[in-house]
Amino acid sequence: VRLGGTLSYGGRVEHRPVLGAGGRPVRVEDIERAVRLSRRVCALALAVCGAAGTLREARAVRRGRSRRTSGGRL
């Protein structure tokens, strides 16, 4: 797709560099796909962070230094 060029936001015209000059203009379907991809990436990042926190807590428990039993301090 082609992004950039002459754009209008709230009646104000902006001239931006063109990305993908040989591509086609963006369509509604492209925006919908981008939103779906963004949501999936966000969900995956949340899952990875949650798993990392769980693993960290499990390691602390094995070492006898759980945040839950030490008042939140290690």
Short mmCIF file of C-alpha atoms in Angstrom, two decimals:
data_model
loop_
_atom_site.label_atom_id
_atom_site.label_comp_id
_atom_site.label_asym_id
_atom_site.label_seq_id
_atom_site.Cartn_x
_atom_site.Cartn_y
_atom_site.Cartn_z
CA VAL A 1 0.00 0.00 0.00
CA ARG A 2 0.96 3.62 -0.38
CA LEU A 3 1.03 5.84 2.70
CA GLY A 4 1.70 9.54 3.11
CA GLY A 5 1.55 12.25 0.48
CA THR A 6 -0.90 15.14 0.71
CA LEU A 7 -3.28 14.53 3.62
CA SER A 8 -6.07 16.51 5.23
CA TYR A 9 -6.79 16.37 8.97
CA GLY A 10 -9.69 18.46 10.25
CA GLY A 11 -9.42 20.90 7.38
CA ARG A 12 -5.64 21.28 7.76
CA VAL A 13 -3.58 20.05 4.82
CA GLU A 14 -0.24 18.32 5.44
CA HIS A 15 2.37 17.16 2.95
CA ARG A 16 4.23 14.08 4.13
CA PRO A 17 6.79 11.82 2.47
CA VAL A 18 5.29 8.98 0.46
CA LEU A 19 6.00 5.44 1.64
CA GLY A 20 5.48 2.65 -0.88
CA ALA A 21 5.16 4.98 -3.87
CA GLY A 22 4.47 2.08 -6.24
CA GLY A 23 1.69 0.67 -4.05
CA ARG A 24 -2.03 1.20 -4.12
CA PRO A 25 -3.95 3.59 -1.86
CA VAL A 26 -5.12 2.26 1.51
CA ARG A 27 -8.60 0.71 1.60
CA VAL A 28 -10.97 0.15 4.53
CA GLU A 29 -10.05 -3.56 4.55
CA ASP A 30 -6.39 -2.63 5.09
CA ILE A 31 -7.28 -0.61 8.19
CA GLU A 32 -9.40 -3.48 9.54
CA ARG A 33 -6.50 -5.92 9.00
CA ALA A 34 -4.08 -3.53 10.70
CA VAL A 35 -6.39 -3.21 13.72
CA ARG A 36 -6.72 -7.02 13.99
CA LEU A 37 -2.95 -7.42 13.77
CA SER A 38 -2.41 -4.75 16.42
CA ARG A 39 -4.86 -6.47 18.79
CA ARG A 40 -3.16 -9.83 18.29
CA VAL A 41 0.29 -8.36 18.94
CA CYS A 42 -1.02 -6.64 22.08
CA ALA A 43 -2.61 -9.88 23.36
CA LEU A 44 0.61 -11.80 22.67
CA ALA A 45 2.72 -9.18 24.48
CA LEU A 46 0.35 -9.33 27.46
CA ALA A 47 0.59 -13.14 27.53
CA VAL A 48 4.40 -13.06 27.34
CA CYS A 49 4.61 -10.50 30.16
CA GLY A 50 2.20 -12.53 32.28
CA ALA A 51 4.16 -15.72 31.70
CA ALA A 52 7.43 -13.97 32.53
CA GLY A 53 5.98 -12.65 35.78
CA THR A 54 4.65 -16.09 36.68
CA LEU A 55 8.02 -17.71 35.99
CA ARG A 56 9.82 -15.08 38.04
CA GLU A 57 7.47 -15.63 40.97
CA ALA A 58 7.87 -19.42 40.69
CA ARG A 59 11.66 -19.07 40.83
CA ALA A 60 11.42 -16.79 43.86
CA VAL A 61 9.16 -19.30 45.62
CA ARG A 62 11.66 -22.09 44.95
CA ARG A 63 14.39 -19.95 46.46
CA GLY A 64 12.21 -19.13 49.44
CA ARG A 65 11.95 -15.45 48.54
CA SER A 66 8.38 -15.09 47.34
CA ARG A 67 7.16 -11.52 47.05
CA ARG A 68 3.89 -12.63 48.57
CA THR A 69 5.49 -13.99 51.74
CA SER A 70 8.16 -11.31 52.16
CA GLY A 71 5.86 -8.30 52.12
CA GLY A 72 6.70 -7.44 48.51
CA ARG A 73 10.44 -7.02 49.15
CA LEU A 74 13.20 -9.31 47.92
#
